[in-house]
XYZ file of C-alpha atoms in Angstrom:
289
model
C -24.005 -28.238 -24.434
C -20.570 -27.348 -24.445
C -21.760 -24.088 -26.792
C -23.624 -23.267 -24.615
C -21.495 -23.401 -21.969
C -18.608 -20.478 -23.721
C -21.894 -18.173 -24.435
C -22.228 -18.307 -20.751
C -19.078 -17.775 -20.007
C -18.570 -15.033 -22.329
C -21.422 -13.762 -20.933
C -20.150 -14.037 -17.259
C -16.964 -12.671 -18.623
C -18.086 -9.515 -20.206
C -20.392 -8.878 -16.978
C -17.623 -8.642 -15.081
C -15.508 -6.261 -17.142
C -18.600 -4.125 -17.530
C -18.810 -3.953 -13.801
C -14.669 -3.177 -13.354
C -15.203 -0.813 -16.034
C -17.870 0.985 -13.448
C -15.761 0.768 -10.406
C -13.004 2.390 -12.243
C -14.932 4.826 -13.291
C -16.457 5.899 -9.945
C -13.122 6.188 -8.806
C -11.223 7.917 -11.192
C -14.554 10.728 -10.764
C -14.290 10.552 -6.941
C -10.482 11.390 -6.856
C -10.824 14.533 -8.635
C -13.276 16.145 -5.770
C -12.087 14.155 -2.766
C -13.353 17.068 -0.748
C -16.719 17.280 -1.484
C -18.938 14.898 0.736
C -19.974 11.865 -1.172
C -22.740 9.240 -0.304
C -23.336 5.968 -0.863
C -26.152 6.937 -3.324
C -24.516 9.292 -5.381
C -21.469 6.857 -5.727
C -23.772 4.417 -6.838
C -25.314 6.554 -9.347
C -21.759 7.077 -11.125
C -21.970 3.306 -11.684
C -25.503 3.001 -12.683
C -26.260 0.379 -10.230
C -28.398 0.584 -6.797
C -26.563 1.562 -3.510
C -27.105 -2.312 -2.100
C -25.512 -3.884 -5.525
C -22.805 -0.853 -5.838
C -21.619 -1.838 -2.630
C -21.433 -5.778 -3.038
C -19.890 -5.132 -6.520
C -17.322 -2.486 -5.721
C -16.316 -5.219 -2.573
C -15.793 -7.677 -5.207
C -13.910 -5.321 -7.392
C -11.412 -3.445 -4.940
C -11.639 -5.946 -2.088
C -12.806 -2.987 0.239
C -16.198 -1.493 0.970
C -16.742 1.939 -1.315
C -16.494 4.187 2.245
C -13.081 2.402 3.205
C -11.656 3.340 0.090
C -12.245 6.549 -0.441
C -11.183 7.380 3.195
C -7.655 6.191 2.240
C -7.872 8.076 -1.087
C -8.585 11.344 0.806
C -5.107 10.221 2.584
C -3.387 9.960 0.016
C -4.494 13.310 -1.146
C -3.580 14.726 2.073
C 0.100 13.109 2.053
C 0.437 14.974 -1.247
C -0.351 18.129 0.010
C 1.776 17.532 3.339
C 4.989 17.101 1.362
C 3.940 20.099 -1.812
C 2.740 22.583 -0.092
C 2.998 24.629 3.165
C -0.420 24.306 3.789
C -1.668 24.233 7.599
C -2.986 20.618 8.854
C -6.177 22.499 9.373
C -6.721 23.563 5.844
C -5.565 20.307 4.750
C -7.790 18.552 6.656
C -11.191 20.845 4.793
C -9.725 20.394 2.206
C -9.879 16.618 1.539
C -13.356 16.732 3.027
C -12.802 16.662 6.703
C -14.765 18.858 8.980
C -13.093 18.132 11.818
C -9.312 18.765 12.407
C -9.010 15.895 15.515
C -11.294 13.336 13.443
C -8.888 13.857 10.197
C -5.512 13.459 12.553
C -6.589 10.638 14.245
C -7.718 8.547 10.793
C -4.394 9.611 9.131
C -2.560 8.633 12.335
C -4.112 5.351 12.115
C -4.121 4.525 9.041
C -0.731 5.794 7.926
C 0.915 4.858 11.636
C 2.101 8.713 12.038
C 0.668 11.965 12.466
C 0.360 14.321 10.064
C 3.676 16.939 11.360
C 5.539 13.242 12.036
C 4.872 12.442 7.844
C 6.315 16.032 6.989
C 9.612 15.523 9.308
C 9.733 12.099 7.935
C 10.475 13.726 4.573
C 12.280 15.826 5.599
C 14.532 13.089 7.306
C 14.627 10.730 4.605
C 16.900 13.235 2.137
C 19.327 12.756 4.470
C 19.848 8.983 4.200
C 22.625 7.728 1.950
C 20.719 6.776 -0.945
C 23.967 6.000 -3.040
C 25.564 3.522 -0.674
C 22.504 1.377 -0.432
C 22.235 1.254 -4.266
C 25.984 0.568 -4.111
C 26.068 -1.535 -1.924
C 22.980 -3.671 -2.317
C 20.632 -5.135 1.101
C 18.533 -8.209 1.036
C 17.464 -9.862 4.211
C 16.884 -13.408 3.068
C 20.514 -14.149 5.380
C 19.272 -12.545 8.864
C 18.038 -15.188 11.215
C 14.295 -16.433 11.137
C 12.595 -16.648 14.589
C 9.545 -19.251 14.261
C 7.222 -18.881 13.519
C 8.352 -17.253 10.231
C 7.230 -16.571 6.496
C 9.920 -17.074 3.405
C 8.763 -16.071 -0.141
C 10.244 -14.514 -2.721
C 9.703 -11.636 -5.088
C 9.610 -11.635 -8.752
C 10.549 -8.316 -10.274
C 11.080 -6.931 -13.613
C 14.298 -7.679 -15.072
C 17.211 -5.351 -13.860
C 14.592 -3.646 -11.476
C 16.326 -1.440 -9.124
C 14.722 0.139 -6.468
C 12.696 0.062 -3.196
C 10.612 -3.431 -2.684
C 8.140 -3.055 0.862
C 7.035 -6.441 1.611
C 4.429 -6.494 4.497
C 1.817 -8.449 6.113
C -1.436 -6.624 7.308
C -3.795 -7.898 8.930
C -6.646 -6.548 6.936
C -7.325 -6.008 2.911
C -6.660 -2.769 3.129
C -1.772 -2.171 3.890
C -2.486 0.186 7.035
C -0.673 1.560 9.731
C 2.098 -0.245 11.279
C 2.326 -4.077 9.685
C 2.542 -6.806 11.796
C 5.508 -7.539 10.054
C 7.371 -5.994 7.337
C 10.981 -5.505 5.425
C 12.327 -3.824 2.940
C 14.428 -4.676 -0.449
C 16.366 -3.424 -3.267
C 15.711 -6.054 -5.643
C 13.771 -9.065 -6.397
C 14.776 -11.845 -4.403
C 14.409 -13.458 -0.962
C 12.393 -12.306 2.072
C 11.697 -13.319 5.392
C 8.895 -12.148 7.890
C 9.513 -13.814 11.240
C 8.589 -13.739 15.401
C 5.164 -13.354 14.083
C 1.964 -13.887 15.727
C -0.455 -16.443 15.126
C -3.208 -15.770 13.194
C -4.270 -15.198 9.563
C -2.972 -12.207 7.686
C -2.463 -10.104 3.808
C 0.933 -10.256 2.620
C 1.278 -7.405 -0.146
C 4.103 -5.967 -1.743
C 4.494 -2.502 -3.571
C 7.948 -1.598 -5.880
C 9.421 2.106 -6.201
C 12.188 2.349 -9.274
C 15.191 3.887 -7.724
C 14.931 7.902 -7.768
C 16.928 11.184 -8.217
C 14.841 12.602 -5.279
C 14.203 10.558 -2.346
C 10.682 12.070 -1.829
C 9.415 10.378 -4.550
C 9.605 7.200 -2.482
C 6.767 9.082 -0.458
C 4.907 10.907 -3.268
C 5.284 8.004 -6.378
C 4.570 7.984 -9.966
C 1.349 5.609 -9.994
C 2.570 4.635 -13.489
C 5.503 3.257 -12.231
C 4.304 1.534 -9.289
C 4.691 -1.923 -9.078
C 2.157 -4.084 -6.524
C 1.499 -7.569 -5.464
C -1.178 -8.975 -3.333
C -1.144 -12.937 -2.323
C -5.047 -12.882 -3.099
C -5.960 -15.380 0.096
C -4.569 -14.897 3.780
C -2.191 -16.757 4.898
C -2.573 -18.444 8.427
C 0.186 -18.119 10.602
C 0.458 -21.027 12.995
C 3.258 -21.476 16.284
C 4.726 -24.209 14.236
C 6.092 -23.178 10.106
C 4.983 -24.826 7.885
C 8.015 -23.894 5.843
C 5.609 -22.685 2.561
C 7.884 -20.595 0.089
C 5.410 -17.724 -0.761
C 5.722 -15.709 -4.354
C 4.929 -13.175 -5.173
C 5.073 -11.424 -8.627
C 5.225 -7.351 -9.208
C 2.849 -6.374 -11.561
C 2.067 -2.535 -12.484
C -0.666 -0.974 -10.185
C -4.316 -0.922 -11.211
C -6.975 1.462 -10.056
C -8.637 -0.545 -8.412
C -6.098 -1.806 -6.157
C -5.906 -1.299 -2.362
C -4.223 1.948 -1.740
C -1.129 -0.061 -0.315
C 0.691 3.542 -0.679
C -0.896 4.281 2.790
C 1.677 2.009 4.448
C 4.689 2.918 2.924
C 5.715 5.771 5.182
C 5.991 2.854 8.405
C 7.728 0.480 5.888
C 10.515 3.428 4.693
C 10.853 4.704 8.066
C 11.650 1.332 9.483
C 13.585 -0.264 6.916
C 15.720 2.917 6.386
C 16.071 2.646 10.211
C 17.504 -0.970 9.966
C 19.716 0.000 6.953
C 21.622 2.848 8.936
C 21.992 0.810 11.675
C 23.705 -2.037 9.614
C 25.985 0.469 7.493
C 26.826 2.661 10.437
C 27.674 -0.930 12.786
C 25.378 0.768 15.622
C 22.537 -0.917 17.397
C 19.853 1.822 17.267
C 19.162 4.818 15.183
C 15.801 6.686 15.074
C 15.413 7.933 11.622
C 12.206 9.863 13.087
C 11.266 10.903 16.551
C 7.792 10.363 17.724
């Protein structure tokens, strides 16, 4: 019995890589023409499977339905482009497979939490912020007051990391738009998410190493991106239940959520907070909306 138990679960096993192996495949195709059109059907095809099991499997790979995903890789396609070139929104937006300029703005507005012209000042903005001094200096949060109810974890980073750590909770799969809460550190350690709504929520995590050029907190090396995803949600309650969450860095797969798409709210703010601590003033806007 028991033999026959580990051929099933070898079995089991290897079905499962097989299927990652597709996913990753799929993907990996799909970002290189993210603006041609693409059905549900021809994705499927790339993974040698039927459209109804494609979809159920890709779910179970990625966590997201196949049209979700590639709607926030098309984003991050058009981030790229925002910040590289001096391409027009308009042939931007063709040119991730949009035909419509006000249906592109509005999905990058709401999934990224600005508009496309508000990412490109962003940039622009965040070369100005003393980089030096926060490295210097150090910033972790775990000390500021938590307002109940609250969530305390920590993260575990690669020794002698040194960088940018965005910890955020979301209130979907997918890190979009604004989090309902979020912070920002510069080393493993401590965090605390607090005056938070009831409710259940994703808490996710991505890691930048510390750069020369402060765009590549916006435009990353995906080889040296760190992620990680506490795989159920955590319900939020009025009273704490005082749970110490961790969460451990790990490098970033393919077939991760793009968490990249909420990094722009996360930099803003927390660069926001930062200037206002180091410059003893109670309000600076890093951006304009």
């Amino acid at each position: 019995m028991n033999t026959v138990i580990k051929v099933q679960h070898k079995v089991r096993q290897s079905t499962l890589i097989d299927r990652r192996r597709a996913i990753e495949r799929v993907i990996k195709s799909v970002s290189l023409n993210l603006g041609e059109p693409l059905t549900m059907e021809e994705m499927a095809k790339m993974a040698y499977m039927s459209p109804f099991h494609f979809n159920r499997v890709f779910h179970q790979v990625t966590g997201l339905p196949p049209a979700q995903f590639l709607y926030a890789m098309r984003l991050e396609k058009a981030k790229c482009l925002l910040l590289t070139t001096k391409m027009s929104v308009t042939n931007i937006c063709f040119e991730v497979g949009y035909n419509s300029v006000g249906t592109f703005t509005s999905r990058f507005t709401e999934l990224v939490g600005l508009s496309p012209r508000e990412y490109r000042r962003l940039a622009k903005q965040i070369r100005l912020f003393d980089w030096k001094h926060l490295f210097r200096e150090g910033w972790q949060p775990e000390n500021e007051m938590a307002i109940e109810p609250f969530v305390k974890g920590k993260i575990f980073a690669p020794k002698n990391f040194e960088g940018l750590i965005f910890v955020g909770l979301f209130e979907q799969m997918i890190p979009q738009n604004r989090p309902v809460a979020g912070t920002m550190l510069t080393r493993g350690g401590s965090f605390c998410l607090s005056s938070l709504l009831q409710g259940d929520y994703f808490l996710m995590a991505a890691a930048l190493p510390r750069a020369e050029d402060a765009l590549e907190y916006l435009l990353p090396d995906f080889s040296k991106l760190l992620v990680g995803v506490r795989e159920t949600p955590l319900h939020i309650q009025s009273a704490n239940d005082k749970e110490s969450i961790k969460i451990e860095l790990r490098p970033f797969a393919v077939t991760d959520p793009p968490i990249l798409l909420a990094l722009p709210n996360l930099l803003a703010d927390g660069i926001s907070k930062l200037q206002s601590k180091m410059d003893g003033r109670d309000k600076l806007a890093i951006w304009k909306r």
